[in-house]
Short mmCIF file of N, CA and C in Angstrom, two decimals:
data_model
loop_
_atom_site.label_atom_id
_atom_site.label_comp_id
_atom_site.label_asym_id
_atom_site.label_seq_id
_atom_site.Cartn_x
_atom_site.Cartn_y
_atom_site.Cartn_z
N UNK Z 3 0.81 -1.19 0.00
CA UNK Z 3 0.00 0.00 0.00
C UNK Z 3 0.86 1.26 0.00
N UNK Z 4 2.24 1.28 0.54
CA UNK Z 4 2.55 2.15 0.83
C UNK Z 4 3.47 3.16 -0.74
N UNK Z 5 3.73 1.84 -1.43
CA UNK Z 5 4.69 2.01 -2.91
C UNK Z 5 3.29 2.46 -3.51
N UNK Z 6 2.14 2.65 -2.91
CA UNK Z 6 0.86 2.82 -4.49
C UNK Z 6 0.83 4.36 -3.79
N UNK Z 7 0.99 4.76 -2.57
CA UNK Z 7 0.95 5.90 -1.98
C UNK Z 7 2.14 7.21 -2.72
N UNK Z 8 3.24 6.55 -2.85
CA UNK Z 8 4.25 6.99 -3.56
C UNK Z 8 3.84 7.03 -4.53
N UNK Z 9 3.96 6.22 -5.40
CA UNK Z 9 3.63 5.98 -7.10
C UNK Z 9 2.64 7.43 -7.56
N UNK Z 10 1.44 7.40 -6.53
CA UNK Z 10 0.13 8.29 -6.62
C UNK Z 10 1.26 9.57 -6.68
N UNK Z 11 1.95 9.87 -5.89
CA UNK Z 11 2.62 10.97 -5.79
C UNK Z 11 3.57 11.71 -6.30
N UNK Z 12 4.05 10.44 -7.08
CA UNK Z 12 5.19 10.58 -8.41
C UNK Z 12 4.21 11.07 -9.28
N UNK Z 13 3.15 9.90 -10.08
CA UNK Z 13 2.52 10.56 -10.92
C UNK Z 13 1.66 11.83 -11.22
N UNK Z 14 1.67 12.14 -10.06
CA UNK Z 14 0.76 13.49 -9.51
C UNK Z 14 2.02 14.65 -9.62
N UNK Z 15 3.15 14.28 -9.63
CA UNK Z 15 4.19 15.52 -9.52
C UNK Z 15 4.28 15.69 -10.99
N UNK Z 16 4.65 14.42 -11.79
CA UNK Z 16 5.26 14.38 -13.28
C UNK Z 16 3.45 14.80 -13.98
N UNK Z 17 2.75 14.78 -13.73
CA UNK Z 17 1.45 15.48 -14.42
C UNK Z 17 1.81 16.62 -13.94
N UNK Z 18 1.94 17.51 -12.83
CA UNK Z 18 1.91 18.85 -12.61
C UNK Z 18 3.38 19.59 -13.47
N UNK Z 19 4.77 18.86 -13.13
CA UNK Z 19 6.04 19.28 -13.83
C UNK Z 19 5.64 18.59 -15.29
N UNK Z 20 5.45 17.70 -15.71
CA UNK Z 20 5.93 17.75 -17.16
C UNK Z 20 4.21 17.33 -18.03
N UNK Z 21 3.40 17.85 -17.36
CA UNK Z 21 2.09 18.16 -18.39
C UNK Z 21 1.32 16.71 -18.84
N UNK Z 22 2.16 15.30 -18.32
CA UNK Z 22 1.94 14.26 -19.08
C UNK Z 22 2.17 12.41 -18.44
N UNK Z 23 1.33 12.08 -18.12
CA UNK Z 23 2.00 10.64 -17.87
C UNK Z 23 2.84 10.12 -18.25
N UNK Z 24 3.75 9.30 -17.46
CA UNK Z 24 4.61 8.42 -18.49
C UNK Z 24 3.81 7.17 -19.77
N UNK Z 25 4.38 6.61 -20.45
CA UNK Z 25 3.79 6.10 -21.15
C UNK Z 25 3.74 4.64 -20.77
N UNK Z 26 1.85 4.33 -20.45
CA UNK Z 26 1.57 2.30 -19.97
C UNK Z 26 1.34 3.36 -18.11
N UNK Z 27 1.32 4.74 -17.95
CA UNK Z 27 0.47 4.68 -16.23
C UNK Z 27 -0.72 5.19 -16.72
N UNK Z 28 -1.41 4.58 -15.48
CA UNK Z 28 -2.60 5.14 -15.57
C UNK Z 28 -3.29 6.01 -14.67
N UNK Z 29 -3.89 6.97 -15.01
CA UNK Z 29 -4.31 8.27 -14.33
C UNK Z 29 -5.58 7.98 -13.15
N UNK Z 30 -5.16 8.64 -11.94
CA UNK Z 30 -6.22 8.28 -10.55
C UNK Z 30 -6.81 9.35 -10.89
N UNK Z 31 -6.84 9.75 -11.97
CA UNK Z 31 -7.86 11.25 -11.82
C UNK Z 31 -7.37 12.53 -11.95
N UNK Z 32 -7.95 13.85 -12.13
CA UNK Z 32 -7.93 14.99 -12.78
C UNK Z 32 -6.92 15.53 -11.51
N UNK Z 33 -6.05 16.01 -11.80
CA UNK Z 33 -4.63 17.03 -10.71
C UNK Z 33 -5.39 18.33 -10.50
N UNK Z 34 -5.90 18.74 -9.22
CA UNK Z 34 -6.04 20.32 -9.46
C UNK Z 34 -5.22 21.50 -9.98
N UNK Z 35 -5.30 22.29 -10.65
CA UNK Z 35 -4.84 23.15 -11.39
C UNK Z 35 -4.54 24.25 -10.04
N UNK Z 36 -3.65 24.86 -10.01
CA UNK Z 36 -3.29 26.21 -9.50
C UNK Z 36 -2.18 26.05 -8.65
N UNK Z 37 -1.49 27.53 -8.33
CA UNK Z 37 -0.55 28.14 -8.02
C UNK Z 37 0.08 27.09 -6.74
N UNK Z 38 1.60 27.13 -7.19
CA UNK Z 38 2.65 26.92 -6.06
C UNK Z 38 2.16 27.72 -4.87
N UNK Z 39 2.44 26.71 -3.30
CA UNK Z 39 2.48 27.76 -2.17
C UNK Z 39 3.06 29.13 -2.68
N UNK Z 40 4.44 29.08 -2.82
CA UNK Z 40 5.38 30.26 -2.37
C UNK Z 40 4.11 31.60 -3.72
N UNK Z 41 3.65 30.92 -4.29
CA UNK Z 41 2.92 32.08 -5.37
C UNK Z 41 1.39 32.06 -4.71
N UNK Z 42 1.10 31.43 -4.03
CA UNK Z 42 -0.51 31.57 -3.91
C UNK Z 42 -0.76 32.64 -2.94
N UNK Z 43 -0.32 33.29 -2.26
CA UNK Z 43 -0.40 34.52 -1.60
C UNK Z 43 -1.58 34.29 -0.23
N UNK Z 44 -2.63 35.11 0.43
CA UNK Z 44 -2.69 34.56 1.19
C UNK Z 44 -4.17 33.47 1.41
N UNK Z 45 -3.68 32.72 2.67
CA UNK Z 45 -4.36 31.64 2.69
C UNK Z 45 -6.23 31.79 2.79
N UNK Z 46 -6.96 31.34 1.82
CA UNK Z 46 -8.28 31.27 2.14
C UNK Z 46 -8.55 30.40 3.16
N UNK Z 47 -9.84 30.93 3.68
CA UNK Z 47 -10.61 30.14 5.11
C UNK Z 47 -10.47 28.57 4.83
N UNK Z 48 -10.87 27.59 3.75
CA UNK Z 48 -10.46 26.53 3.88
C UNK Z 48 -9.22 25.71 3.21
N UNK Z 49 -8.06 26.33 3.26
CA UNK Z 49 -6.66 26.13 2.73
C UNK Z 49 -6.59 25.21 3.87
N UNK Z 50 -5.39 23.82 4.11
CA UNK Z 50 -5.28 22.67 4.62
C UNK Z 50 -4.45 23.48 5.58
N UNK Z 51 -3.86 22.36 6.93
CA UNK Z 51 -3.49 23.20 8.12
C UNK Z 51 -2.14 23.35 7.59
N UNK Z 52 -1.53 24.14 9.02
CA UNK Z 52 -0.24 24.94 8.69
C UNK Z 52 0.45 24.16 9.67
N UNK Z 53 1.85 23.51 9.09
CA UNK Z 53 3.16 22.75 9.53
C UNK Z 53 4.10 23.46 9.46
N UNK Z 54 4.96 23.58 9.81
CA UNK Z 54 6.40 23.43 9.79
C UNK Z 54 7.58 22.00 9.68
N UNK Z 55 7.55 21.52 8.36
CA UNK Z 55 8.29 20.50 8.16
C UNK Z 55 9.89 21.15 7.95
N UNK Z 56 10.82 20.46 8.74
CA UNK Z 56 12.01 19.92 8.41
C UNK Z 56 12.80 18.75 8.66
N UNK Z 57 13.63 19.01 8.22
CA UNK Z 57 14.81 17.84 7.85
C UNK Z 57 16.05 18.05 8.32
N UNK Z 58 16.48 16.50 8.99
CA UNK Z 58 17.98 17.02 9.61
C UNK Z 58 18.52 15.35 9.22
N UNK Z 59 19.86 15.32 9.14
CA UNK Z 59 20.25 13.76 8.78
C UNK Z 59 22.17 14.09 8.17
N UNK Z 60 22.36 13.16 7.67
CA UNK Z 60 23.79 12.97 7.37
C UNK Z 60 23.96 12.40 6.20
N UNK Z 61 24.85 12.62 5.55
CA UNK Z 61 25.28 12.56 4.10
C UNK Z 61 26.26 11.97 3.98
N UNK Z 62 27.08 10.89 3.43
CA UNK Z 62 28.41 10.32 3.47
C UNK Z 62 28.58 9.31 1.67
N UNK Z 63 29.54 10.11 0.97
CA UNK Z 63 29.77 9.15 -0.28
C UNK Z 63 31.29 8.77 -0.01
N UNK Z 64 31.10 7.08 -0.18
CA UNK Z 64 32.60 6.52 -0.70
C UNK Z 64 32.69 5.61 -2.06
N UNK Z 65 33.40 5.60 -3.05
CA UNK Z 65 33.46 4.42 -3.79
C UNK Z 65 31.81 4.43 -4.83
N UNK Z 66 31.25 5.73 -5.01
CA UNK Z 66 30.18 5.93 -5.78
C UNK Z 66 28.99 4.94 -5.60
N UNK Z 67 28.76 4.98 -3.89
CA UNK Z 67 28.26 4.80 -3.19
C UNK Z 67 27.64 5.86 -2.08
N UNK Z 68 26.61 6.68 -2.43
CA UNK Z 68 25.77 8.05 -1.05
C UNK Z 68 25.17 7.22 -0.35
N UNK Z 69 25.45 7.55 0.80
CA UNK Z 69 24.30 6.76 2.02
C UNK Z 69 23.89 7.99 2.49
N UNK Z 70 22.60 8.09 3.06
CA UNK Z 70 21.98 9.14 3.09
C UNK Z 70 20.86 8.73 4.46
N UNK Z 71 21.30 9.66 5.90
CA UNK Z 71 20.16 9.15 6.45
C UNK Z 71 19.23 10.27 6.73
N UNK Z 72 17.76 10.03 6.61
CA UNK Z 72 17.28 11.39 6.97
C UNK Z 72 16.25 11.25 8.24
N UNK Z 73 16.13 12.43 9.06
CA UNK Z 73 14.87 12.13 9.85
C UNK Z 73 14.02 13.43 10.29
N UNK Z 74 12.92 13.40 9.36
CA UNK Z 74 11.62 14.15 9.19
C UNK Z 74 11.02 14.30 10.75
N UNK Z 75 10.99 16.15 10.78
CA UNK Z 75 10.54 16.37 12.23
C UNK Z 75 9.02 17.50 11.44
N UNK Z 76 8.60 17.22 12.57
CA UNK Z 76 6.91 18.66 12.34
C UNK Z 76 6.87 19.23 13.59
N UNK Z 77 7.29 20.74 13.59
CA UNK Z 77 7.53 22.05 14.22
C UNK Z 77 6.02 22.28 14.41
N UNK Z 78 4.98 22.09 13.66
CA UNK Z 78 3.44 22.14 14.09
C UNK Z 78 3.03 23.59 13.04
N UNK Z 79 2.38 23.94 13.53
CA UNK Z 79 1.38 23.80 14.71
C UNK Z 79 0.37 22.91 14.58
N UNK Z 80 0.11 22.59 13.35
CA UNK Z 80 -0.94 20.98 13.29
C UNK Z 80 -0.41 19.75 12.74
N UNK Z 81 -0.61 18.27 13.15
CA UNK Z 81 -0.12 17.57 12.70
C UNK Z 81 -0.09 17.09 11.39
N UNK Z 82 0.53 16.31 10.71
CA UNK Z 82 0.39 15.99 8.95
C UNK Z 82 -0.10 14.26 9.52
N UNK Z 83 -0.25 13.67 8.41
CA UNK Z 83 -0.76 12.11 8.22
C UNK Z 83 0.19 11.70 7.20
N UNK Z 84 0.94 12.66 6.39
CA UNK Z 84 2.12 12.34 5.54
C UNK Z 84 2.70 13.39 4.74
N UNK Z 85 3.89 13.20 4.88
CA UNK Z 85 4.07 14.51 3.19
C UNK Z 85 5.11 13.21 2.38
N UNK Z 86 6.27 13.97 1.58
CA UNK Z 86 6.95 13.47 0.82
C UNK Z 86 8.33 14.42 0.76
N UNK Z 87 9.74 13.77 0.79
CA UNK Z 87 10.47 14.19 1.16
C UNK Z 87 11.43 13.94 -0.45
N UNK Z 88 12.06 14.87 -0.93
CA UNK Z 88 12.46 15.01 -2.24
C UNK Z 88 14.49 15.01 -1.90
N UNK Z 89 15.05 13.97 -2.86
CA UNK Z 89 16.16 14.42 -2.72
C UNK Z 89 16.59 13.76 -4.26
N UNK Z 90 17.75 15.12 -4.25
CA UNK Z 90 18.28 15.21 -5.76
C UNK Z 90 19.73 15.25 -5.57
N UNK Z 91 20.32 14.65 -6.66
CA UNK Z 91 21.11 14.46 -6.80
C UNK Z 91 22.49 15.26 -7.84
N UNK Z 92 23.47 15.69 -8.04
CA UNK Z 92 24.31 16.55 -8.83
C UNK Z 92 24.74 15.16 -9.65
N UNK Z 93 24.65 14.44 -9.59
CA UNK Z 93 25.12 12.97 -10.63
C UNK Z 93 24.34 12.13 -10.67
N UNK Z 94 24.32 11.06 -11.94
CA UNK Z 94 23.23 10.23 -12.38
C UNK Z 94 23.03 9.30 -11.58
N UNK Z 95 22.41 8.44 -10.77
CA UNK Z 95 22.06 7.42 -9.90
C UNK Z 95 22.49 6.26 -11.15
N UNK Z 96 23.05 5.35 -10.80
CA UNK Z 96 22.66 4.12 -11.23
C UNK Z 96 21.67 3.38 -11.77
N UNK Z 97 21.56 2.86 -12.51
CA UNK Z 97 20.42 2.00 -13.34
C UNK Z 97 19.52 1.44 -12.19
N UNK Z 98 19.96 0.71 -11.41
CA UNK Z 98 18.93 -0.30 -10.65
C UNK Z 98 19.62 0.15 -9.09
N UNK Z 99 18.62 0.43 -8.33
CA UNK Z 99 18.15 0.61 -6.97
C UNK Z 99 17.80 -0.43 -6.15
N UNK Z 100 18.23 -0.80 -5.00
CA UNK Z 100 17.05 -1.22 -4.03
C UNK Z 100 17.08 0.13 -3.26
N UNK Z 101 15.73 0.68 -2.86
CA UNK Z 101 15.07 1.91 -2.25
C UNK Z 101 14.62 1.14 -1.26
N UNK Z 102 14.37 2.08 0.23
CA UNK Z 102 13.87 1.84 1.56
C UNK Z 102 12.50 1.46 1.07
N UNK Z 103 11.66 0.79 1.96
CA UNK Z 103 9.84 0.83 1.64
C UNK Z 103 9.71 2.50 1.70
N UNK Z 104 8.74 2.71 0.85
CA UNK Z 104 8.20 4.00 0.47
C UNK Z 104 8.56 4.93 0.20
N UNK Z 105 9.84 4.74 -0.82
CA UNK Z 105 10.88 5.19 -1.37
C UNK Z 105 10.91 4.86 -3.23
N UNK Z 106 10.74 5.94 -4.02
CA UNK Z 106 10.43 5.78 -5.60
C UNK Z 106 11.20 6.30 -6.26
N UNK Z 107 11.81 6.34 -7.34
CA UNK Z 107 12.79 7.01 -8.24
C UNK Z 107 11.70 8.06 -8.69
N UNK Z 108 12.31 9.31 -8.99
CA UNK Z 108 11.80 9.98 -9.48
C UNK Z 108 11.77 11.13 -10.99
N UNK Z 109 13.61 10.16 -11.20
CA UNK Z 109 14.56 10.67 -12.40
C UNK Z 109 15.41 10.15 -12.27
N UNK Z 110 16.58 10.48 -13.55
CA UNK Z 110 17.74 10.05 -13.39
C UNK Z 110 18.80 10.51 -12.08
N UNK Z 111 18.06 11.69 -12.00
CA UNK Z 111 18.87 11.81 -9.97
C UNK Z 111 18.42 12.47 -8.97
N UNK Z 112 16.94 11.40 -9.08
CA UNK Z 112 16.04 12.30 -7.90
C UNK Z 112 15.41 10.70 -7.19
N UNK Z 113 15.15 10.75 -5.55
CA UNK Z 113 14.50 10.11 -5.01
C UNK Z 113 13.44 10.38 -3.99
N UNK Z 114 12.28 10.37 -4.28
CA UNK Z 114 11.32 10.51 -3.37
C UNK Z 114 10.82 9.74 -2.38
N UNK Z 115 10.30 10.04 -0.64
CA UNK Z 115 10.33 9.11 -0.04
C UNK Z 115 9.21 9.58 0.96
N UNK Z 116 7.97 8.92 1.34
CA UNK Z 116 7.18 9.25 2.14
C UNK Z 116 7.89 9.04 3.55
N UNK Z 117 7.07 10.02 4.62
CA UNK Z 117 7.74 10.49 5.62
C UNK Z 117 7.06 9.38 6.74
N UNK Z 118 5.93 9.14 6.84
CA UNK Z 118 4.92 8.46 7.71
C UNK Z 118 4.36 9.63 8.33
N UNK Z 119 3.58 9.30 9.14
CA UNK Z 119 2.78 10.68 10.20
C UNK Z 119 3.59 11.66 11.19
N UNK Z 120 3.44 12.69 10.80
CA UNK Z 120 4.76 13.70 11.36
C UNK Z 120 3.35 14.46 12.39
N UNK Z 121 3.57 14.22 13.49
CA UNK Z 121 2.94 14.58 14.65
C UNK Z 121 3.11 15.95 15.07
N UNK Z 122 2.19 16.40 15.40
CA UNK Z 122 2.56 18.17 15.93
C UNK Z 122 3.97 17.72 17.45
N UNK Z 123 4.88 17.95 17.24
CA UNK Z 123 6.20 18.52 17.98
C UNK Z 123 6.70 17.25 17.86
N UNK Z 124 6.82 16.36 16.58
CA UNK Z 124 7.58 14.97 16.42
C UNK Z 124 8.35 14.67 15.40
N UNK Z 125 8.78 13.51 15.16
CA UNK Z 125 9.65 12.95 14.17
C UNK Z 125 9.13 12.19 13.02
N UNK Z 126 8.96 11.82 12.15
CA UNK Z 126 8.20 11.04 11.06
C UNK Z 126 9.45 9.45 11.51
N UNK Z 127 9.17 8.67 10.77
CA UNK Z 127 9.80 7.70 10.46
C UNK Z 127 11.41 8.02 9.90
N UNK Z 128 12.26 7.64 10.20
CA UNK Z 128 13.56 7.39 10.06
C UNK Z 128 13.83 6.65 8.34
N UNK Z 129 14.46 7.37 7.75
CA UNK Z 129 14.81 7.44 6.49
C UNK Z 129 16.29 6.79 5.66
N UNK Z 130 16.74 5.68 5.29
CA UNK Z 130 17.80 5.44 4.97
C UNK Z 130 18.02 4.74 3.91
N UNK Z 131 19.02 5.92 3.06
CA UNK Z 131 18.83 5.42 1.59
C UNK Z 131 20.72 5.11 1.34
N UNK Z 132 20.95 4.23 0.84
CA UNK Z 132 22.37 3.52 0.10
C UNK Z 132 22.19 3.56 -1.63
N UNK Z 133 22.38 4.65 -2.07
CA UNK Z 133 22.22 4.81 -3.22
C UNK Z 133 23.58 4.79 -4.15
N UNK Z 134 23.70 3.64 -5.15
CA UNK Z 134 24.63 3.96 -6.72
C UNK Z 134 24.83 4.84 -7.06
N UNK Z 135 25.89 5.38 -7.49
CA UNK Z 135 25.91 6.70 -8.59
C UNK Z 135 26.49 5.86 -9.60
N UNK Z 136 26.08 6.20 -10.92
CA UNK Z 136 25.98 5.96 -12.19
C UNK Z 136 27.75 5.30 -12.34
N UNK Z 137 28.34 6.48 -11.64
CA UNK Z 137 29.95 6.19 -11.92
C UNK Z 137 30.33 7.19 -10.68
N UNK Z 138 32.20 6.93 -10.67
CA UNK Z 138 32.04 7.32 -9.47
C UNK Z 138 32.59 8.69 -9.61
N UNK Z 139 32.22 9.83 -8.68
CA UNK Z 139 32.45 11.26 -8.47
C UNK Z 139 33.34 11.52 -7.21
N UNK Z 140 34.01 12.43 -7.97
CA UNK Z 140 35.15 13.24 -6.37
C UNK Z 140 34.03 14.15 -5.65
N UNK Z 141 32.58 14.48 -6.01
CA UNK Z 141 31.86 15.28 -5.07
C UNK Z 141 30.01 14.99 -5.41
N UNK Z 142 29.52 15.13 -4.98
CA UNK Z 142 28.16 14.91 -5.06
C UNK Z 142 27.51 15.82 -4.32
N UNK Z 143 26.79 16.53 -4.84
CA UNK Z 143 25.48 17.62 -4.28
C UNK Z 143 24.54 16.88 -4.24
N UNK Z 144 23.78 16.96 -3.01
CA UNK Z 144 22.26 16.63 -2.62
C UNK Z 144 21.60 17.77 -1.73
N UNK Z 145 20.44 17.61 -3.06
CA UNK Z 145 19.19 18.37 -2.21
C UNK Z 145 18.23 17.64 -1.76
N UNK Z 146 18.15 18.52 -0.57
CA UNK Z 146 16.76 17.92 0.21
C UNK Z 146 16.01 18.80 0.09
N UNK Z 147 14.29 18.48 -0.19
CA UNK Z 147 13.60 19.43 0.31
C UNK Z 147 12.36 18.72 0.02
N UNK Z 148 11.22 19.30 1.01
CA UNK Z 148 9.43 18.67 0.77
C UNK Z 148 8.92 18.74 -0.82
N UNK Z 149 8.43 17.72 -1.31
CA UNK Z 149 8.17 17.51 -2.59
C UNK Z 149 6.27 17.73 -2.51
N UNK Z 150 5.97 16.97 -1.29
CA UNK Z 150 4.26 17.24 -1.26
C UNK Z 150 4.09 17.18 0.37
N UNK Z 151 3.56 18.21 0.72
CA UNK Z 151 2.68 17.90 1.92
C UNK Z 151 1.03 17.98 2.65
N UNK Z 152 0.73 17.49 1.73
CA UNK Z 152 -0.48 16.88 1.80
C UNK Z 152 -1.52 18.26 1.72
N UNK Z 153 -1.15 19.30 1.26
CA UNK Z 153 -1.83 20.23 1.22
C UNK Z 153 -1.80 21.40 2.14
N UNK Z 154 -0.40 21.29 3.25
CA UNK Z 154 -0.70 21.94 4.43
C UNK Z 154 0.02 23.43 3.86
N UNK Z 155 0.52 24.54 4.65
CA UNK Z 155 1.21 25.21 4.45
C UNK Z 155 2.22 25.40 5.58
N UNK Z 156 3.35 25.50 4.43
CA UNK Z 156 4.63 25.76 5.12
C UNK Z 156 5.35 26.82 5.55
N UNK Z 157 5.11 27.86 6.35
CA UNK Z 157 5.61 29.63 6.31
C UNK Z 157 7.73 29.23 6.19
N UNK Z 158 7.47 28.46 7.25
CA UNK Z 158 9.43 28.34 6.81
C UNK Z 158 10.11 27.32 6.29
N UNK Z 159 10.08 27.80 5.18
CA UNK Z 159 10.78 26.81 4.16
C UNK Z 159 12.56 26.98 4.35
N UNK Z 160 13.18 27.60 5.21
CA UNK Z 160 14.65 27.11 5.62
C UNK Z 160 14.84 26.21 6.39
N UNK Z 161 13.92 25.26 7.11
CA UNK Z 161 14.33 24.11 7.64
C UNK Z 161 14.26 22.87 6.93
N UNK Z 162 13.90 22.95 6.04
CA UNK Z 162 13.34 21.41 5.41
C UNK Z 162 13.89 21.85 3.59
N UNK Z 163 14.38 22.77 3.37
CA UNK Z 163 15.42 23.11 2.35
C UNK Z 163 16.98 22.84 2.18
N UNK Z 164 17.45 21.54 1.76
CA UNK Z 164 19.23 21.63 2.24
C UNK Z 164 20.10 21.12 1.23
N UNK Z 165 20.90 21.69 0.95
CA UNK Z 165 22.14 21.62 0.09
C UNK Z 165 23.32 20.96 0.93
N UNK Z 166 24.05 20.06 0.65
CA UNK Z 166 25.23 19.15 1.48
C UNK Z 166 25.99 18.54 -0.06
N UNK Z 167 26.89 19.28 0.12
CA UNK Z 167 27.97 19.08 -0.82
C UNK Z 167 29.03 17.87 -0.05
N UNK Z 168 29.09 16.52 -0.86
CA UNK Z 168 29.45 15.94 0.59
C UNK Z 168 30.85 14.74 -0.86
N UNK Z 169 32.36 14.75 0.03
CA UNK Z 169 33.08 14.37 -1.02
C UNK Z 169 33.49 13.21 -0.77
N UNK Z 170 34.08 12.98 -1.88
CA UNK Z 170 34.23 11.06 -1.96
C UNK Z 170 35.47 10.87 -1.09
N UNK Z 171 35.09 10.67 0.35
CA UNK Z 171 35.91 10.52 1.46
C UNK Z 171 35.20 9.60 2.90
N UNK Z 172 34.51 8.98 2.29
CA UNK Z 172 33.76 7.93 3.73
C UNK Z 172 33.38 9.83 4.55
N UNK Z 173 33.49 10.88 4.65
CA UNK Z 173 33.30 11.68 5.51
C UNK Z 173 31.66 11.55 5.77
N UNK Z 174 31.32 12.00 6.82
CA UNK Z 174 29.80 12.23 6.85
C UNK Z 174 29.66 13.37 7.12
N UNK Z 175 28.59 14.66 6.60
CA UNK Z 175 28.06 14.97 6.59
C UNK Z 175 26.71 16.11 6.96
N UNK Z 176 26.87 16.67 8.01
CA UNK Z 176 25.37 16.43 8.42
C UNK Z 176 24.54 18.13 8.47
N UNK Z 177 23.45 17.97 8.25
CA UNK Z 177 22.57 18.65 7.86
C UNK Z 177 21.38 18.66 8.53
#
């Protein structure tokens, strides 16, 4: 259940970014149309509640090999039931993955990963990804940042926004 939860959420992003299903998915239905948070200006009476999601975790590549751990906190003020946690990559991932449960490719160097229920003043589920790179790199950029959260609004988007430039040295990381 939890990979059809993802999947829903991939295909729901790649209809909103690229206008179009991939080709052989099939559509759960019509995407609402309209504006990014950061553009929708201010919130009408029934806009979804207001969170504060971020992200804190550690970064470590050796041997074109990123291990990546993350762990999803909610600052509140209302609780979520889920969002989706986006991380990208500065180099191509590898052909074939094994991904955590509820964890989806989302490109050639992007991975998306549901959070579980992020509780008003808590932690979501614990996040850990061992990801390929295509070939191997003296440096790798990863971004983190919320890909969907379930409709809530986010006023601070510097906690759950992160850049970790992290180099091919077993070093870790952290963010």
């Amino acid at each position: 259940m939890r990979r059809v939860a993802v999947r829903s959420v991939v295909l729901a992003g790649l209809l909103v970014l690229g206008g179009g299903l991939p080709a052989g998915a099939a559509s759960a239905g019509p995407v609402p149309a309209g504006p990014f948070p950061a553009e929708a200006g201010p919130l009408p009476a029934e806009a979804g509640p207001e969170a504060d999601v971020a992200y804190h975790g550690r970064v470590s590549l050796a041997h074109a090999q990123l291990r990546i751990l993350l762990v999803p906190k909610n600052e509140g003020p209302s609780a979520l039931p889920n969002a989706t946690v986006r991380v990208r990559l500065s180099t191509a991932l590898a052909d074939r993955q094994e991904l955590a449960p509820g964890c989806a490719r989302a490109g050639l160097r992007e991975v998306v990963c549901e959070t579980g229920p992020l509780p008003l003043h808590g932690r979501g589920r614990h996040i850990g990804l061992a990801l390929g790179l295509w070939e191997a790199a003296p440096e790798v950029v990863v971004r983190v940042d919320t890909w969907w959260n379930g409709g809530a609004t986010d006023r601070n988007l510097e906690n759950n926004e992160h850049v970790v430039l992290a180099l091919d040295t077993g070093d870790s990381y952290a963010f």
